[in-house]
Short mmCIF file of C-alpha atoms in Angstrom, two decimals:
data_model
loop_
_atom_site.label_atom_id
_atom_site.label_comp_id
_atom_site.label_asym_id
_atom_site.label_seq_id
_atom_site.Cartn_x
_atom_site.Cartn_y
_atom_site.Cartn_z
CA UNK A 14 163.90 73.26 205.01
CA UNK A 15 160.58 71.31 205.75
CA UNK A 16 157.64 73.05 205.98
CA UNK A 17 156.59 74.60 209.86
CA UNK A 18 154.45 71.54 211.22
CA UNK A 19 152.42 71.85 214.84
CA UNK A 20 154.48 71.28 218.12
CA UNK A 21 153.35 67.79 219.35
CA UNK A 22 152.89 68.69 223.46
CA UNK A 23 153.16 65.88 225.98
CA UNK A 24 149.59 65.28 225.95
CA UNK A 25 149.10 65.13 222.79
CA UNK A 26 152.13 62.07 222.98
CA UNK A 27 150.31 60.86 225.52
CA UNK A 28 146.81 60.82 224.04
CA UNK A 29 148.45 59.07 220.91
CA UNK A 30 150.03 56.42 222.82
CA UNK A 31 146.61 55.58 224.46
CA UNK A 32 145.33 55.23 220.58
CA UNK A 33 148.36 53.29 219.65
CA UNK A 34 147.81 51.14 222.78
CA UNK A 35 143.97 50.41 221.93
CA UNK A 36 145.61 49.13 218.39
CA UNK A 37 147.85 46.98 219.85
CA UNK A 38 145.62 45.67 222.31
CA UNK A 39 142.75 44.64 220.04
CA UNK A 40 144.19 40.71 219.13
CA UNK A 41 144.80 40.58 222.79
CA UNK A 42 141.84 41.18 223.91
CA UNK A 43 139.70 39.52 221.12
CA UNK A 44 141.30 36.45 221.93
CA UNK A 45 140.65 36.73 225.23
CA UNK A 46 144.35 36.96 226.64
CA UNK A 47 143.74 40.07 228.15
CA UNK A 48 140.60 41.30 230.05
CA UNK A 49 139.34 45.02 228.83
CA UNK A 50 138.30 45.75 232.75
CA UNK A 51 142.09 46.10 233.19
CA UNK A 52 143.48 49.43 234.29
CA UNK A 53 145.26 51.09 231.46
CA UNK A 54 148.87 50.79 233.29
CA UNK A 55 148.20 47.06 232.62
CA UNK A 56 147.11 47.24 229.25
CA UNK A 57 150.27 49.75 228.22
CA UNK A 58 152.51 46.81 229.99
CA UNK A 59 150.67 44.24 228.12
CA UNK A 60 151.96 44.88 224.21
CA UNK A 61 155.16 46.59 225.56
CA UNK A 62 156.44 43.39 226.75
CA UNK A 63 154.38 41.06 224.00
CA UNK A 64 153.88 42.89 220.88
CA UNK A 65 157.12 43.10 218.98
CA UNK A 66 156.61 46.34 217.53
CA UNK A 67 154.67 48.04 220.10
CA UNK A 68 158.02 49.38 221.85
CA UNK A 69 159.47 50.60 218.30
CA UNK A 70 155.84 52.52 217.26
CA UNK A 71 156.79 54.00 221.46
CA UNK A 72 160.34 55.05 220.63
CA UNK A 73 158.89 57.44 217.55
CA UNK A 74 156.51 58.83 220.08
CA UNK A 75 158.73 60.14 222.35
CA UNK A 76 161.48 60.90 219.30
CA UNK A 77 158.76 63.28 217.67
CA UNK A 78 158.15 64.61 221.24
CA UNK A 79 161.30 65.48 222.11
CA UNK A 80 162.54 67.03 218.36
CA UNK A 81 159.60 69.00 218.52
CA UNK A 82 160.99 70.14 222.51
CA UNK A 83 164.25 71.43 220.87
CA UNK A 84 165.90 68.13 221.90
CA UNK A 85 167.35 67.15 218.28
CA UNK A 86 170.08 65.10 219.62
CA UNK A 87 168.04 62.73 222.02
CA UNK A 88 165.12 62.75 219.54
CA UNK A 89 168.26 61.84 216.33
CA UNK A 90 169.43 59.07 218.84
CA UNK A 91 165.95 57.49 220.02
CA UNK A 92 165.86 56.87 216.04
CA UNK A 93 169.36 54.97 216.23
CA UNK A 94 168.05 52.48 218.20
CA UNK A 95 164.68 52.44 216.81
CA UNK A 96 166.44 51.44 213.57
CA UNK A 97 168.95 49.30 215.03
CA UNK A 98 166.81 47.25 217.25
CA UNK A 99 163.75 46.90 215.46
CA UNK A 100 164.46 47.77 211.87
CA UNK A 101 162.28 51.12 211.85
CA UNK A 102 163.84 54.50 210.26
CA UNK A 103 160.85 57.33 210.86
CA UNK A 104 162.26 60.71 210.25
CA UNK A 105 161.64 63.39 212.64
CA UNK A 106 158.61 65.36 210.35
CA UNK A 107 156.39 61.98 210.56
CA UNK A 108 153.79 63.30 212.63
CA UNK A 109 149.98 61.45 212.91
CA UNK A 110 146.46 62.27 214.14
CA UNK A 111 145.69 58.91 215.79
CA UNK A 112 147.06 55.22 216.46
CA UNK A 113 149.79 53.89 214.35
CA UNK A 114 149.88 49.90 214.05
CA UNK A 115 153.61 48.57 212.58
CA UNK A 116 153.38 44.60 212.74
CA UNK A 117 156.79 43.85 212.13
CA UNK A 118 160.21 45.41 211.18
CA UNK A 119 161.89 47.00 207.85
CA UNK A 120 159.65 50.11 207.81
CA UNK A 121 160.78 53.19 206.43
CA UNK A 122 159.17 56.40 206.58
CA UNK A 123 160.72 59.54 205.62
CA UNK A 124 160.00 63.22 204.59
CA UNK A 125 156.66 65.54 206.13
CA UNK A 126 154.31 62.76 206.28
CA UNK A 127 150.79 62.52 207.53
CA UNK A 128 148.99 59.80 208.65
CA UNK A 129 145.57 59.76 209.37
CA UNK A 130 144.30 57.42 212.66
CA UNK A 131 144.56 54.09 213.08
CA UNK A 132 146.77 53.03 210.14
CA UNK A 133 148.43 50.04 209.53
CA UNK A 134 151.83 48.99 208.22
CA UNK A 135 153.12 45.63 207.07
CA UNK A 136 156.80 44.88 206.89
CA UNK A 137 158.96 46.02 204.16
CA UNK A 138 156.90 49.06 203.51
CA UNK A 139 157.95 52.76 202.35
CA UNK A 140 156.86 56.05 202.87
CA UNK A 141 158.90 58.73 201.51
CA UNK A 142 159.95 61.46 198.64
CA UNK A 143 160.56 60.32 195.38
CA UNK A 144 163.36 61.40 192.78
CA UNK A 145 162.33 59.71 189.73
CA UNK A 146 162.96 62.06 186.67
CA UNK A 147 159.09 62.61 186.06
CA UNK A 148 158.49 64.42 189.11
CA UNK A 149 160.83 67.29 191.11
CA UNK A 150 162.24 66.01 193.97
CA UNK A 151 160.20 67.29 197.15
CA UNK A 152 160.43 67.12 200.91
CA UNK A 153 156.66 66.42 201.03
CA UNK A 154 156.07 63.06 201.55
CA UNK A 155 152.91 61.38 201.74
CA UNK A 156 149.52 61.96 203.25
CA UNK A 157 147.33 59.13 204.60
CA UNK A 158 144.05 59.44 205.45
CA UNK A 159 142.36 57.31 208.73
CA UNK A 160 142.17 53.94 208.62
CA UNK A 161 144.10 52.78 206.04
CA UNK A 162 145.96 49.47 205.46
CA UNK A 163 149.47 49.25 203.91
CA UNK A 164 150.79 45.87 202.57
CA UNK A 165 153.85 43.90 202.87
CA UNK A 166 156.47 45.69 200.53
CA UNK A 167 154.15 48.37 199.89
CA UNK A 168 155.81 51.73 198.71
CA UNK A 169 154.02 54.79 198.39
CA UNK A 170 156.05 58.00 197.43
CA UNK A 171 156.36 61.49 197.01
CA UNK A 172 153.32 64.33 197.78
CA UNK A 173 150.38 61.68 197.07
CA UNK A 174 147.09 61.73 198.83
CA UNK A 175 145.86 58.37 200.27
CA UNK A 176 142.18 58.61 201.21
CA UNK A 177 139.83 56.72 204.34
CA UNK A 178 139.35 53.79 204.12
CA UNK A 179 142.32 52.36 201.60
CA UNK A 180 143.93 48.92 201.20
CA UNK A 181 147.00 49.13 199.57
CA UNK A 182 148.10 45.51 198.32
CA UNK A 183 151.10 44.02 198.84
CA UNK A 184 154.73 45.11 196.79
CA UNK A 185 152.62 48.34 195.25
CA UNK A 186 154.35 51.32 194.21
CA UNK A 187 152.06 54.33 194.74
CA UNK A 188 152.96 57.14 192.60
CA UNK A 189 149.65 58.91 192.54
CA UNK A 190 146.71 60.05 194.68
CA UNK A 191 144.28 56.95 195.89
CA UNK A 192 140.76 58.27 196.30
CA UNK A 193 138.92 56.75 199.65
CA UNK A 194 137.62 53.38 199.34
CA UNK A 195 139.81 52.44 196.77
CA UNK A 196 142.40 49.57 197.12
CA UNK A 197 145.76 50.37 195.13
CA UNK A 198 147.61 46.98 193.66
CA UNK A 199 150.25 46.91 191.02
CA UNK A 200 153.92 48.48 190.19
CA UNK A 201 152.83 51.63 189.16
CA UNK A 202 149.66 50.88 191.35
CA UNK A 203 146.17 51.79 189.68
CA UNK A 204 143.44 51.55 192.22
CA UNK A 205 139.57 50.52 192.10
CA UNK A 206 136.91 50.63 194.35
CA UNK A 207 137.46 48.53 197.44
CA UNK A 208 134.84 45.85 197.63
CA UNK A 209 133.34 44.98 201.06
CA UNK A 210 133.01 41.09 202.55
CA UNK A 211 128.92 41.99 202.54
CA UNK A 212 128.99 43.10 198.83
CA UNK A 213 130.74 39.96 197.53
CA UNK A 214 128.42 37.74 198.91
CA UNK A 215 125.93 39.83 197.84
CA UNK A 216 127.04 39.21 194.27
CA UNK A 217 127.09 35.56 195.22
CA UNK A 218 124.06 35.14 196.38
CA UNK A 219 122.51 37.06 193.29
CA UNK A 220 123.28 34.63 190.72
CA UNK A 221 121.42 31.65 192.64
CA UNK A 222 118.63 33.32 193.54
CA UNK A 223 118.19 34.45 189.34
CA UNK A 224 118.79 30.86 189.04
CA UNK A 225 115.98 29.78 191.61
CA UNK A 226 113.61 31.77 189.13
#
């Protein structure tokens, strides 16, 4: 059996939807499609009729919600269609802290995993348990710190640790811990420290100005 995790109440669903709205809602309102003086109604309308995924990342809210009520059936069937319409599988012991951003479809996430706030998930990416013959096979998947970004085919498995702050590249296979500020890229990934916009041009800029000397 999976390990005893925290009852998710309704309002903690509903603070977590607000969070998963403000994700959703920040291309919107950058662009300027959508004013931020808006009542909230408005703004949960908004991506639940214009962001593909926004209704999928909505189904696993109230899925969690009502497994964690005693409701396995409804919760087992609000998966069913999650998968079936938008090409999402989450397992019932996927539980965050904050705003979860999917931007498309073909998502799988599996096993006691724990995100961290405002992470986001590319298409064709896994989360789940591994059963490679190196390591036991375990019902702990992974745990993701805040704000991390997962890449297009990304797969990250078993009981690893991904810190703040991550990029994981695209088509990775994370078999180990990622510390924060790291970005993971390869198949087995190895990671590095991430660096920043400022610091490359920082780097750039160095060279010339040794130059100008």
């Amino acid at each position: 059996m999976p390990p005893a995790q925290p009852r998710l109440t309704w309002r903690e669903t509903r603070r977590l939807i607000s969070l998963d709205m403000d994700m959703f809602g920040e291309w919107p309102l950058a662009f300027g499609a959508f004013r931020a003086s808006r009542p909230r109604w408005q703004l949960f309308l908004y991506p639940l009729f214009t962001a593909h995924m926004f209704p999928a990342v909505l189904l696993f809210r109230l899925q969690t919600f009502l497994f964690d009520a005693g409701l396995a059936p409804l919760a087992t069937l609000l998966a069913r269609i999650n998968h079936t319409v938008f090409g999402v599988s989450i397992g019932h012991h996927v539980r965050t802290t904050g705003g979860l951003y999917i931007a498309h479809g073909h998502v799988v996430m599996d096993g006691v995993i724990n995100l961290g706030h405002s992470v986001q998930v590319a298409p064709f990416v896994t989360l789940g348990l591994t059963n490679s013959e190196g390591k036991a096979f375990d019902l702990i998947g992974p745990t993701v710190g805040d704000h991390v970004n997962i890449g297009t085919g990304a797969k990250v498995i078993g009981p690893v640790t991904i810190g703040e702050h991550v990029k994981i590249g695209a088509n990775a296979v994370v078999v180990d811990d990622v510390p924060a500020h790291h970005t993971a890229v390869g198949a087995p990934a190895r990671s590095f420290p991430t660096v920043t916009r400022e610091e490359r041009q920082a780097l750039e800029v160095e060279p010339e100005a040794k130059r100008g000397l």
